[in-house]
XYZ file of C-alpha atoms in Angstrom:
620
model
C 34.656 11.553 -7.073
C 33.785 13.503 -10.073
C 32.729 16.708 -9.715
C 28.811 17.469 -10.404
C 27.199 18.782 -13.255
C 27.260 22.660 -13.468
C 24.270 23.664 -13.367
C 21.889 26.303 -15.647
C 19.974 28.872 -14.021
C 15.848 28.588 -14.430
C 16.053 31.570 -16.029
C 17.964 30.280 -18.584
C 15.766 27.433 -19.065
C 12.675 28.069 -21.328
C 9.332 27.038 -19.053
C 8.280 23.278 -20.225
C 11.173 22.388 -21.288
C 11.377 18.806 -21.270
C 14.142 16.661 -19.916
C 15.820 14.448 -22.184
C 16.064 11.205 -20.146
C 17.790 7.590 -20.763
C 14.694 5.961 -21.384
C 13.936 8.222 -24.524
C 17.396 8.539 -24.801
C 17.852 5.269 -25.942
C 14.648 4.397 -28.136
C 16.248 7.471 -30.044
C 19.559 5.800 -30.083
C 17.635 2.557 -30.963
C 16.302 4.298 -34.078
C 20.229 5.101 -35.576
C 21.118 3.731 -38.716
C 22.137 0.170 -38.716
C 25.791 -0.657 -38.674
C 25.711 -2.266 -42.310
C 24.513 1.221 -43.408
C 27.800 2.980 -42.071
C 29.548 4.573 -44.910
C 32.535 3.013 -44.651
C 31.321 -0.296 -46.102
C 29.744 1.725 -49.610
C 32.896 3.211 -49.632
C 35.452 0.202 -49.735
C 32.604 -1.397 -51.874
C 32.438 1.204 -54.598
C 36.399 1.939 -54.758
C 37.630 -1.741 -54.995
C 34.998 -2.376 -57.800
C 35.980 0.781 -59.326
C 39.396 -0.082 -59.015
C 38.475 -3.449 -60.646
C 36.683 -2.518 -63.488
C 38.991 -0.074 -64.472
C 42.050 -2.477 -64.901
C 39.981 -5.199 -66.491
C 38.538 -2.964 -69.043
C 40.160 -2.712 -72.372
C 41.464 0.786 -73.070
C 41.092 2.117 -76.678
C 44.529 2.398 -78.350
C 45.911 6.148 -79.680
C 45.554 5.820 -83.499
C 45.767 8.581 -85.960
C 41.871 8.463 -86.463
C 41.485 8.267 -82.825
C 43.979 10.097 -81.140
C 44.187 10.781 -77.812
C 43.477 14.112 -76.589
C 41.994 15.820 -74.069
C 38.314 14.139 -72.643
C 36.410 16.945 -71.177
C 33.319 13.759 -70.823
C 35.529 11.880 -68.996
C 37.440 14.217 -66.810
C 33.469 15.638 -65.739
C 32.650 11.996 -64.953
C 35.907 11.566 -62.636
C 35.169 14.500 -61.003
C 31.407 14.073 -60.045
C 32.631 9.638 -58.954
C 35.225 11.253 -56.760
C 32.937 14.227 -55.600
C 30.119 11.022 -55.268
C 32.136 9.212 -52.861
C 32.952 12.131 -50.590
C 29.329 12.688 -50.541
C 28.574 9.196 -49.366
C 30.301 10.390 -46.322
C 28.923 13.679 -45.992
C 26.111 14.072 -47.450
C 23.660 11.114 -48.386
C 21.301 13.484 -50.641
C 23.724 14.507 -52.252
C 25.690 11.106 -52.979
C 22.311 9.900 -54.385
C 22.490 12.232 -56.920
C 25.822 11.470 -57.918
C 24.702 7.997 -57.986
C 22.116 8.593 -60.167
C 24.417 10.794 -62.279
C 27.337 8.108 -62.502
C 24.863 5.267 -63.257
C 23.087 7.032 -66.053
C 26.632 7.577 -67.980
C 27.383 3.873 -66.676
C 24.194 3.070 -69.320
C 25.005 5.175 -71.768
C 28.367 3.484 -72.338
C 26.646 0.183 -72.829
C 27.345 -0.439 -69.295
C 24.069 -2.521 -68.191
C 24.346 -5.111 -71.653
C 28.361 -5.560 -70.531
C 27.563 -6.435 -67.166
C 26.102 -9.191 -68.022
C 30.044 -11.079 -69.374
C 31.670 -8.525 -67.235
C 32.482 -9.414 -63.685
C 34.231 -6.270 -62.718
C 30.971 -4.277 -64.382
C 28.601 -6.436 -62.281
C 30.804 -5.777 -59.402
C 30.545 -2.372 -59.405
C 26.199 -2.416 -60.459
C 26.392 -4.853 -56.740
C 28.222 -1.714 -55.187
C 26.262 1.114 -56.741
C 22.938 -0.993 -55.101
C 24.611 -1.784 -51.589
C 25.426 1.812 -51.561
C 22.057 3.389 -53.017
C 20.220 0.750 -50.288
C 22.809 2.419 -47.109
C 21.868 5.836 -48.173
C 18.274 5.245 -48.085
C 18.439 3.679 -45.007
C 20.149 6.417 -43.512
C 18.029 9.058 -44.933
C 14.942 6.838 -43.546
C 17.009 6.333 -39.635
C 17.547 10.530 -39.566
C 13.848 10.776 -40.048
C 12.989 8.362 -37.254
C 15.474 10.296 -35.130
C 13.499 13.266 -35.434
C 10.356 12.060 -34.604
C 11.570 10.352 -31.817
C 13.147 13.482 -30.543
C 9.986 15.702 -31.132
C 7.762 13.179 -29.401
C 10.709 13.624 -26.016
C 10.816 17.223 -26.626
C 6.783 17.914 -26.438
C 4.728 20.375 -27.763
C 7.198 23.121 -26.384
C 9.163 25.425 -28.819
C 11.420 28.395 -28.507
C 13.019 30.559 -30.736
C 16.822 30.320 -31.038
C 18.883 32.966 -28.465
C 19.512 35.845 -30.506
C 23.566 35.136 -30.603
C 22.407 32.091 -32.260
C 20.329 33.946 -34.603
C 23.255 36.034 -35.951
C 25.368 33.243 -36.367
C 26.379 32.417 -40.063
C 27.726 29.090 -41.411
C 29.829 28.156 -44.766
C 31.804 31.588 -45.333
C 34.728 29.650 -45.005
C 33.637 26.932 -46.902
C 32.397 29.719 -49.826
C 35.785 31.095 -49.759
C 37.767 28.146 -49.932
C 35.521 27.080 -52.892
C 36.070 30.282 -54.860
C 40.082 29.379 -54.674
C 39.315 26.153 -55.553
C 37.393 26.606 -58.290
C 39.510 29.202 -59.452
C 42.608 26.599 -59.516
C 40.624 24.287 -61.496
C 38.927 27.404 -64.622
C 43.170 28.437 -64.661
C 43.579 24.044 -65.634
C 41.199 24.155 -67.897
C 42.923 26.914 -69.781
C 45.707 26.382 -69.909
C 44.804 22.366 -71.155
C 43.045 24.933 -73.913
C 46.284 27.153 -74.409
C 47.802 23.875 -75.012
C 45.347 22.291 -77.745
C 45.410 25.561 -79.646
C 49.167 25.560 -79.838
C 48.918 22.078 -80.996
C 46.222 23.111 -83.442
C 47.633 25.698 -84.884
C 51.232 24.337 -85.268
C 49.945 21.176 -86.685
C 47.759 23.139 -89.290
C 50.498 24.737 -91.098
C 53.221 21.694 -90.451
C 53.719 18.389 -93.261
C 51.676 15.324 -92.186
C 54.062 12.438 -93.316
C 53.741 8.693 -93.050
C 56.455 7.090 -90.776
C 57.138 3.229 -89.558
C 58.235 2.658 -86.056
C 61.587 1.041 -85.790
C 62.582 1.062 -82.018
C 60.941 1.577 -78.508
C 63.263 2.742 -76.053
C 63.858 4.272 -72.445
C 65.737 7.304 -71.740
C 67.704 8.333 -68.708
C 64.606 8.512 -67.005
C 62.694 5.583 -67.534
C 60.231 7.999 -70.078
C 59.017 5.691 -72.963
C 60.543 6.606 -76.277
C 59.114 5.646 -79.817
C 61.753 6.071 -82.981
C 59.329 6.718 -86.037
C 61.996 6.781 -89.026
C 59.607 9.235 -92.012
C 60.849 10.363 -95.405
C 64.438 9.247 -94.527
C 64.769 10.629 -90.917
C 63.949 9.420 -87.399
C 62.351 11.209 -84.453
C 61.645 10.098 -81.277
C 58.504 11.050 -79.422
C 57.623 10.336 -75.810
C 54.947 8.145 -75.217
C 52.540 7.510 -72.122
C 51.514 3.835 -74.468
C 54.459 2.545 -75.736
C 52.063 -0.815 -76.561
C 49.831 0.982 -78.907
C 53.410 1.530 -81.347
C 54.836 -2.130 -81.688
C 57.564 -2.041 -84.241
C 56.853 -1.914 -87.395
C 53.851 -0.217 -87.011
C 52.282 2.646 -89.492
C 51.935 5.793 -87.918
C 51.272 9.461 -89.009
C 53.532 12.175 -87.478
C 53.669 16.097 -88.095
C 56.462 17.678 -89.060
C 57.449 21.560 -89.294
C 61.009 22.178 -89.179
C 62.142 20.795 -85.955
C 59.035 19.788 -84.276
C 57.270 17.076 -84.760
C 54.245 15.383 -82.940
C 52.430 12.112 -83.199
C 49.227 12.576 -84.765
C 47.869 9.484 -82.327
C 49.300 11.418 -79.044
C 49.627 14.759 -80.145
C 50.276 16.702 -77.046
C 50.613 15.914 -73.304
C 47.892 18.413 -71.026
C 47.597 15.701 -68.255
C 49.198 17.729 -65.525
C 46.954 20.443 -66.563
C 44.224 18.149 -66.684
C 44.753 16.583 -63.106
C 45.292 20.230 -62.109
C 41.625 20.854 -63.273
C 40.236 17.985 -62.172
C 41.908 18.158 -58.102
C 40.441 21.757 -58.094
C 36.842 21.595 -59.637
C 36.447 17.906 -56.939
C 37.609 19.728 -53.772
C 36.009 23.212 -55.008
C 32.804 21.568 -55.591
C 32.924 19.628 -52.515
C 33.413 23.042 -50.211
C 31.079 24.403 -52.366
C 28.529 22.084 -51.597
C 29.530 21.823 -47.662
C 29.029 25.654 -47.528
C 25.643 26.202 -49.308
C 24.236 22.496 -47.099
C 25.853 24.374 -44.069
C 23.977 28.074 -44.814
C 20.486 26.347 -45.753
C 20.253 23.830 -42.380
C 21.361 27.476 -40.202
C 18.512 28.694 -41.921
C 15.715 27.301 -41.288
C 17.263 26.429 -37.613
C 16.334 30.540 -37.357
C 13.483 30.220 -39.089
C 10.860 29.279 -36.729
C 10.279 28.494 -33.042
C 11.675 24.976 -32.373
C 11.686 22.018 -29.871
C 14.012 21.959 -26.669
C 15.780 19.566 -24.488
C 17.214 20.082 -21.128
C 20.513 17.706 -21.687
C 23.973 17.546 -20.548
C 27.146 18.798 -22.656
C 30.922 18.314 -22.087
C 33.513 19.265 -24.367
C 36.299 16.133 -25.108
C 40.013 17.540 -24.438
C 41.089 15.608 -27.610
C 39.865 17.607 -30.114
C 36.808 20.152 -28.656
C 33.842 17.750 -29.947
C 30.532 18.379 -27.915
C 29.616 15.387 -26.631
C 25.639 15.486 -25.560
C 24.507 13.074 -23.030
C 20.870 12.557 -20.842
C 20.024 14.704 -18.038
C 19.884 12.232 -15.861
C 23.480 11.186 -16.464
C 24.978 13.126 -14.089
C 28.139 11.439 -14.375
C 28.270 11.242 -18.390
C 28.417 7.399 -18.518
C 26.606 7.169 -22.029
C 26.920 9.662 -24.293
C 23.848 10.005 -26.982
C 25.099 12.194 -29.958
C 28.128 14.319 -30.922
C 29.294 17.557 -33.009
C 31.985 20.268 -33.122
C 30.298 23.542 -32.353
C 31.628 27.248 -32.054
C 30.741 30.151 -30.122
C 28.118 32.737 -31.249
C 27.904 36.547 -30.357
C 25.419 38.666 -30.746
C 26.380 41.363 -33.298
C 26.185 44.503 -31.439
C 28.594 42.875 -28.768
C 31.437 42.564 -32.099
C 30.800 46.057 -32.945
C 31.273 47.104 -29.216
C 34.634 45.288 -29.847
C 34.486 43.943 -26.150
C 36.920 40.806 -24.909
C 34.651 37.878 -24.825
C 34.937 36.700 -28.186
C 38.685 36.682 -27.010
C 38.245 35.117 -23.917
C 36.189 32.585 -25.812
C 38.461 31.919 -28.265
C 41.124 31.457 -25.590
C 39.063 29.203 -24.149
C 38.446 27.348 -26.975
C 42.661 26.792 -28.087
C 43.201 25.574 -24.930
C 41.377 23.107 -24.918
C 41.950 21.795 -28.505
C 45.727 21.835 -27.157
C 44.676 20.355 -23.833
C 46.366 22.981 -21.838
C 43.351 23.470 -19.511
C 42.121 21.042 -16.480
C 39.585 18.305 -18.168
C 36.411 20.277 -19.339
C 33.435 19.994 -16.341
C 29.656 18.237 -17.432
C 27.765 20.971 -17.740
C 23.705 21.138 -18.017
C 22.442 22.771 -20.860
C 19.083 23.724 -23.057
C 19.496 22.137 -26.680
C 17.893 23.851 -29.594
C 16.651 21.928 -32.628
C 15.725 18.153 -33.142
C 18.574 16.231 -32.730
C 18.944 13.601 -35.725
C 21.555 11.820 -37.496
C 23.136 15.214 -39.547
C 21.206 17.922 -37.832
C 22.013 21.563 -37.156
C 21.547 22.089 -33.465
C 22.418 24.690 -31.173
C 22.972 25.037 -26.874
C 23.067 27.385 -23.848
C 25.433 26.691 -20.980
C 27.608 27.970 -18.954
C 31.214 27.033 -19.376
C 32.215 26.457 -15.935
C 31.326 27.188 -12.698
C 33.103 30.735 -12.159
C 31.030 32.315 -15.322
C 28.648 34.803 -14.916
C 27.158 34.319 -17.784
C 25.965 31.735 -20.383
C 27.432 31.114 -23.642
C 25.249 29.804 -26.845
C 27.412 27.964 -28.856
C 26.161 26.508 -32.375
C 27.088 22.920 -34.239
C 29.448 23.283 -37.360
C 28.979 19.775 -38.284
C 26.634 17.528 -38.606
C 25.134 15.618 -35.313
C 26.069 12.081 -35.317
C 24.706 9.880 -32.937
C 26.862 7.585 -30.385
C 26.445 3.910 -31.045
C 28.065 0.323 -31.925
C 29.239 2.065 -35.145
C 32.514 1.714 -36.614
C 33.979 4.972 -36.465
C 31.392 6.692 -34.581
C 32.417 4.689 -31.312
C 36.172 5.394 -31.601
C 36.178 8.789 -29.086
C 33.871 6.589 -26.874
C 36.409 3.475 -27.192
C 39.486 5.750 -26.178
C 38.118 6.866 -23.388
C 36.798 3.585 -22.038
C 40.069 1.766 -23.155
C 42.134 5.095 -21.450
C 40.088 5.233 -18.475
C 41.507 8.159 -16.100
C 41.477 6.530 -12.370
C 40.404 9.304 -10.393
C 43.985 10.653 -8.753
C 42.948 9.375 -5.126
C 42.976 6.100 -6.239
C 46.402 6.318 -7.713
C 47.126 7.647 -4.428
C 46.311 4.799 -2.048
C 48.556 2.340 -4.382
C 52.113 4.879 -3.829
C 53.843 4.989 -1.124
C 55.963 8.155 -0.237
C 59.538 7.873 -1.345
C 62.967 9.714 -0.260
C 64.405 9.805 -3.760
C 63.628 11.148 -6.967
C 61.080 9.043 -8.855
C 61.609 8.352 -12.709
C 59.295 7.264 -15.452
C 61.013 6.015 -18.872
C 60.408 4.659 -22.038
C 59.657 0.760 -21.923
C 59.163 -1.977 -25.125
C 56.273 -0.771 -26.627
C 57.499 2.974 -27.017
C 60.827 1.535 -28.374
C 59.349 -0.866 -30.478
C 57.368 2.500 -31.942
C 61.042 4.157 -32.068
C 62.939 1.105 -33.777
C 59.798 1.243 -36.420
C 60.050 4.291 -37.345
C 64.017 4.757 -37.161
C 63.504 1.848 -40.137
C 61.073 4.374 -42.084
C 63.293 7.172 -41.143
C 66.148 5.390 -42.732
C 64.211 4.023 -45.754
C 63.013 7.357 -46.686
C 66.766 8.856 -46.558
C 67.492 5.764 -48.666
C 64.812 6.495 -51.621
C 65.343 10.238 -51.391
C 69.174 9.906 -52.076
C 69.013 6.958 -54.481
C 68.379 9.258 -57.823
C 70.640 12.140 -56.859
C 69.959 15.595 -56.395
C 65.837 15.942 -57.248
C 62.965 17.017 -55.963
C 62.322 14.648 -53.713
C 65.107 16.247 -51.548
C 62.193 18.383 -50.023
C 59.902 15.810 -48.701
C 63.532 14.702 -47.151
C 63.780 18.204 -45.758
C 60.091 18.572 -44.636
C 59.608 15.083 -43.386
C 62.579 14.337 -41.526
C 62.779 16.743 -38.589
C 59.483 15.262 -37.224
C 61.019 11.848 -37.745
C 63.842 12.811 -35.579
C 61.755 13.902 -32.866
C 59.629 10.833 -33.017
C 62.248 8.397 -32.725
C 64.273 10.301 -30.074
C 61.030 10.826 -28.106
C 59.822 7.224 -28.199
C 63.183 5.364 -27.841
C 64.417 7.569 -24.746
C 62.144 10.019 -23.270
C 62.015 10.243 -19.554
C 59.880 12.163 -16.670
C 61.916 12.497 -13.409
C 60.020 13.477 -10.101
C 62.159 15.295 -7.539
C 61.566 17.316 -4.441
C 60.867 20.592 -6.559
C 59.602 19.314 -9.573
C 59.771 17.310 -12.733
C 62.119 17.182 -15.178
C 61.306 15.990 -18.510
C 63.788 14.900 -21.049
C 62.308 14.784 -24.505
C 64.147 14.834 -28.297
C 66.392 17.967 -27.796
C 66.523 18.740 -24.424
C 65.623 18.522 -20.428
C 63.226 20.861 -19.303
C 62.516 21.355 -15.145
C 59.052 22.391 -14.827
C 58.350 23.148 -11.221
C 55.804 21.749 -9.215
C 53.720 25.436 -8.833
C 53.697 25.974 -11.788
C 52.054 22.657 -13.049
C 48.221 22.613 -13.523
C 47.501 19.294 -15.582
C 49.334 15.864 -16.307
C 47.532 13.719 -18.502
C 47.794 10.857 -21.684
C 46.420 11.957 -25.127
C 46.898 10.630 -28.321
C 49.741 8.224 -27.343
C 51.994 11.179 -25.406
C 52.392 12.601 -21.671
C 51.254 16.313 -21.938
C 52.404 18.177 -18.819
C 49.861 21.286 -18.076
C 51.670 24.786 -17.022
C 49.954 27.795 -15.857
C 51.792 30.374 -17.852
C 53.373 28.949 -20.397
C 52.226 25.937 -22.661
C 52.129 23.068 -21.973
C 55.184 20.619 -22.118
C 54.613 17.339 -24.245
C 56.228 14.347 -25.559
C 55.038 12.624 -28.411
C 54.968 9.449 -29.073
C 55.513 7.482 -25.532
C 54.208 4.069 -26.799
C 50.693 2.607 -28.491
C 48.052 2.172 -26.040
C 45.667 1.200 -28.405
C 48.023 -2.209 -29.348
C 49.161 -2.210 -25.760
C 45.524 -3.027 -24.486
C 44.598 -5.386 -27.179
C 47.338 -7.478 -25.889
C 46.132 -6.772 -22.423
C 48.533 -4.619 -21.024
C 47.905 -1.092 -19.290
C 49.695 1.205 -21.296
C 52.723 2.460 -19.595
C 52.613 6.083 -20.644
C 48.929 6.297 -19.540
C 49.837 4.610 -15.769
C 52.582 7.533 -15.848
C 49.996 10.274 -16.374
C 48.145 8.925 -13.595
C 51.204 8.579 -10.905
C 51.841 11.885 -12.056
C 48.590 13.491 -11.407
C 48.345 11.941 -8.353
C 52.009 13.287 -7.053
C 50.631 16.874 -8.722
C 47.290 16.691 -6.430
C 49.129 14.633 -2.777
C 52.314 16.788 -2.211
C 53.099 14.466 0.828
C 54.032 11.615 -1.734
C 56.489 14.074 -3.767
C 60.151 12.856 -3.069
C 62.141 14.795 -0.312
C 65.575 14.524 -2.575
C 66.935 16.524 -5.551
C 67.592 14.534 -8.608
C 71.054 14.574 -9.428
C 72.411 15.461 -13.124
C 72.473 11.542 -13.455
C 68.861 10.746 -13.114
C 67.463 13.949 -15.055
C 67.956 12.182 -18.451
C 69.736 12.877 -21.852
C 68.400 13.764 -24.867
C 69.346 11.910 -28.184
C 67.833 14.031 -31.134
C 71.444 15.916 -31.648
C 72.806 12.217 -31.515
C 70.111 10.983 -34.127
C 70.965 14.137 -36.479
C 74.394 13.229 -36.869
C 73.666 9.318 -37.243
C 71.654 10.323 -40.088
C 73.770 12.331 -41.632
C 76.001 9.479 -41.727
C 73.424 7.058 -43.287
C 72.568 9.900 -45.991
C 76.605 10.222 -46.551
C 76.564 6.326 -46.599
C 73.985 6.217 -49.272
C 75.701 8.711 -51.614
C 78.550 6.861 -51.240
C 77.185 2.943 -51.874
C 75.105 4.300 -55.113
């Protein structure tokens, strides 16, 4: 049976505070934004029309009275599209501005008369309006929310706890930002540095008339134009060998041994991407830190509504999930958010161990070291709405003496048939953890050792990516000594373990414990010593008290295995497991011999691919 709720104190529960029940629970769920509006849809609409208009329009050729430099106007309008569809993600205010931005240029260009002959234009007008309409509607569902929450809440309103009041969102975020931003200003120079070398160099050099007599490749597969001028021939690099047929006019620069093409003077794109990578993601953190500080402030600025809810942290990846209080065994969540613990500030000058403690807390269960995190009642601060700033007091388990106020770093998204919004709530319906007495009644004791191994849909994962394992060796090795040698060198060790892992790993239950054979070796973890065994994110993650935890990673794909209507194999082992961890009586009386504790293959996989890379050198 699962355990029930801990509970909160009264004293920790503000007088009137209202209970958020299912019934209002779900007329606020009712009011979420529709599932047309999610912005996944604007998204693949605005980036395939994008994509579309930019290879059906005509690009202007490099020509001596038009050559092709640097376009400050165009990098600016790359960078606020790019920083506009992050923002239809993350923030809808902000993405309408962008919007409005990005259509204005669209109409200075001649966009709106084009449009008209232009499918790809009209395309992306269609996408612009789809995704204009979803933001609205969005904007319009949050407000609803809020009512709707206010009107459950009541009339009631408290101040936030003073640890809450201390907190401070977006430093981070402010940081990052400055680095950012500081990556892109040192682009943008040095494009300059580059122009005024150009500049200068070309000011004092002989401007001569040439004819172009070849296009070629070099070693590399760079584009080469021969211009033959005043009885000589240079060759220039090219990123458009098609605006330079043969026998074309062009107009080169000449001093001494450099030369240039007037048309494509200088190359500053790596600088220029450089610029443009830093000012979108500076920007963007930029704009996540100063949304983040405004929405903590005015959650401390005046007295506001609370619920009396339920909260349980998910072992996946530390989301607060939020669900009614009279859900006692968190059956339907409502909303969701990632949140992190606030202290009050003369407790961090005292320099005590709770923030520690907390902390500790915290890791383990992001790493899912720590038995499955308890429902817990708690007092929510702040109207709960589709991107709201909220904050809670609970305690975090039942030995605490005291509560712990913990406050949302992300935005509040509500739980609902939603594409991506469902997908925690999916897992856990599609991974549903039998409760261990269950898995009980089904075993029966046995004598000898029981062992759980890898079956067809963990070696299928194996054999798949053994193929990208060997692929990648392949196109690494194929052009010799380069670069590329370090994604080979980064990339690869994980490989190894994957493959090993999902092709042979094995879990082997004696009298004393288990012994789990993963990509480089057999590890006996004892029985005392065990405090969790459960299935995340397609691998077996075996729980220890003192050390951490003992995983393997991948077993298998439960997410294909159930849409072909199998139970996944890995997540039936977790169970079994758990359930030998919890009955001792079904533990096998026998010691596993060296036979049935397993072998591991990674060494074996090392030197196989060290053949295949030798192999590869050798065939090219």
């Amino acid at each position: 049976m699962n355990r029930p709720p801990v509970p909160l104190p009264a004293e920790h529960i503000p007088p009137g505070t209202a209970e958020w029940r299912t019934p209002n629970a779900e007329r606020w769920l009712a009011a979420a934004p529709a599932r047309w509006a999610h912005p996944l849809w604007a998204l693949l609409a605005l980036v395939a029309s994008l994509a579309w208009d930019i290879v059906e329009a005509p690009v202007a050729p490099c020509t001596s009275a038009a050559p092709c430099g640097t376009d400050w106007l165009g990098l600016g309008t790359a960078v606020v599209l790019l920083l506009t569809l992050y923002w239809v993600w993350r923030q809808p205010r902000l993405a309408l501005a962008g919007l409005a931005a990005t259509l204005t240029g669209f109409a200075v260009e001649g966009g709106y008369t084009s449009a008209l002959g232009e499918p790809s234009a009209l395309a992306f007008l269609m996408a612009a309006a789809f995704t204009t309409a979803g933001l609205i509607h969005r904007l319009a569902a949050a407000g609803r929310q809020r009512a709707r929450a206010l009107e459950a809440a009541g009339p009631i309103a408290q101040p936030l706890p003073a640890a809450a009041r201390t907190f401070r969102r977006g430093r981070l975020s402010f940081v990052l930002a400055a680095l950012l931003l500081g990556v892109a200003g040192f682009g943008c120079w040095q494009v300059q540095q580059v122009v005024e070398a150009y500049e200068e160099r070309a000011a004092g050099a002989t401007h001569l008339p040439g004819r172009v007599t070849a296009l070629e490749q070099d070693d590399d597969d760079i584009d080469i134009v021969a211009v033959e001028a005043d009885g000589r021939t240079h060759r220039f690099e090219t990123a458009y060998p098609e605006d330079f047929p043969v026998d074309s006019r062009v107009d080169i620069v000449v001093d001494g041994d450099w030369a240039a093409l007037v048309a494509e003077p200088y190359d500053a794109i790596g600088w220029e991407l450089l610029a443009m990578a830093g000012s979108v993601a500076g920007l963007a953190f930029l704009a996540n830190g100063v949304d983040g500080r405004m929405r903590s402030r005015r959650l401390r600025r005046e007295p506001l509504p609370v619920l009396h809810v339920l909260v349980r942290e998910s072992h996946d990846d530390g989301r607060t999930w939020v669900f009614a209080a009279d859900d006692p065994e968190g059956l339907r969540p409502i909303l969701h958010f990632h949140s992190l613990y606030a202290f009050e500030e003369e407790d961090d000058e005292e320099g005590g161990e709770a923030p520690v403690v907390e902390l500790d807390k915290i890791t383990e269960v992001l790493k899912g070291e720590d038995p499955p995190p308890p429902l817990r009642e708690a007092v929510l601060y702040g109207a709960p709405y589709a991107g709201a700033e909220v904050a809670f007091v609970a305690f975090d388990d039942e030995d605490d003496v005291e509560v712990s106020v913990q406050c949302s770093v992300t935005a509040a998204k509500p739980v609902g048939p939603r594409l991506m919004e469902r997908g925690q709530l999916r897992r856990e319906r599609e991974t549903p953890q039998r409760p261990r007495d269950e898995i009980a009644v089904g075993m029966t004791p046995s004598a000898g050792p029981r062992t759980w191994t890898a079956r067809g849909f963990s070696r299928a994962v194996g054999l798949g990516l053994l193929l990208v394992q060997g692929s990648g060796i392949w196109a690494a090795l194929e052009d010799g000594p380069s670069w590329h040698w370090l994604w080979l060198a980064v990339g690869l060790p994980w490989l190894v373990t994957a493959v090993a892992t999902a092709l042979t790993w094995r879990i082997t239950a004696d009298r004393d414990g288990l012994w789990v054979t993963g990509a480089w070796r057999v590890r006996r973890v004892p029985w005392n010593v065990i405090t969790s065994v459960h299935h995340s994110d397609d691998g077996i993650r075996v729980g220890r008290a003192k050390d951490s935890s003992v995983e393997l990673s991948p077993t298998g794909w439960a997410w294909l295995e159930h849409r072909l209507g199998h139970e996944p194999h890995a997540v039936r082992t977790a169970g079994e497991l758990g359930a030998l961890l919890l009955h001792p009586e079904l533990r096998p009386l026998e010691e596993a011999p060296a036979g049935r504790q397993g072998m591991p293959v990674g060494p074996p996989l090392v030197a196989l691919s060290a053949l295949w890379g030798v192999a590869v050198l050798l065939l090219l």
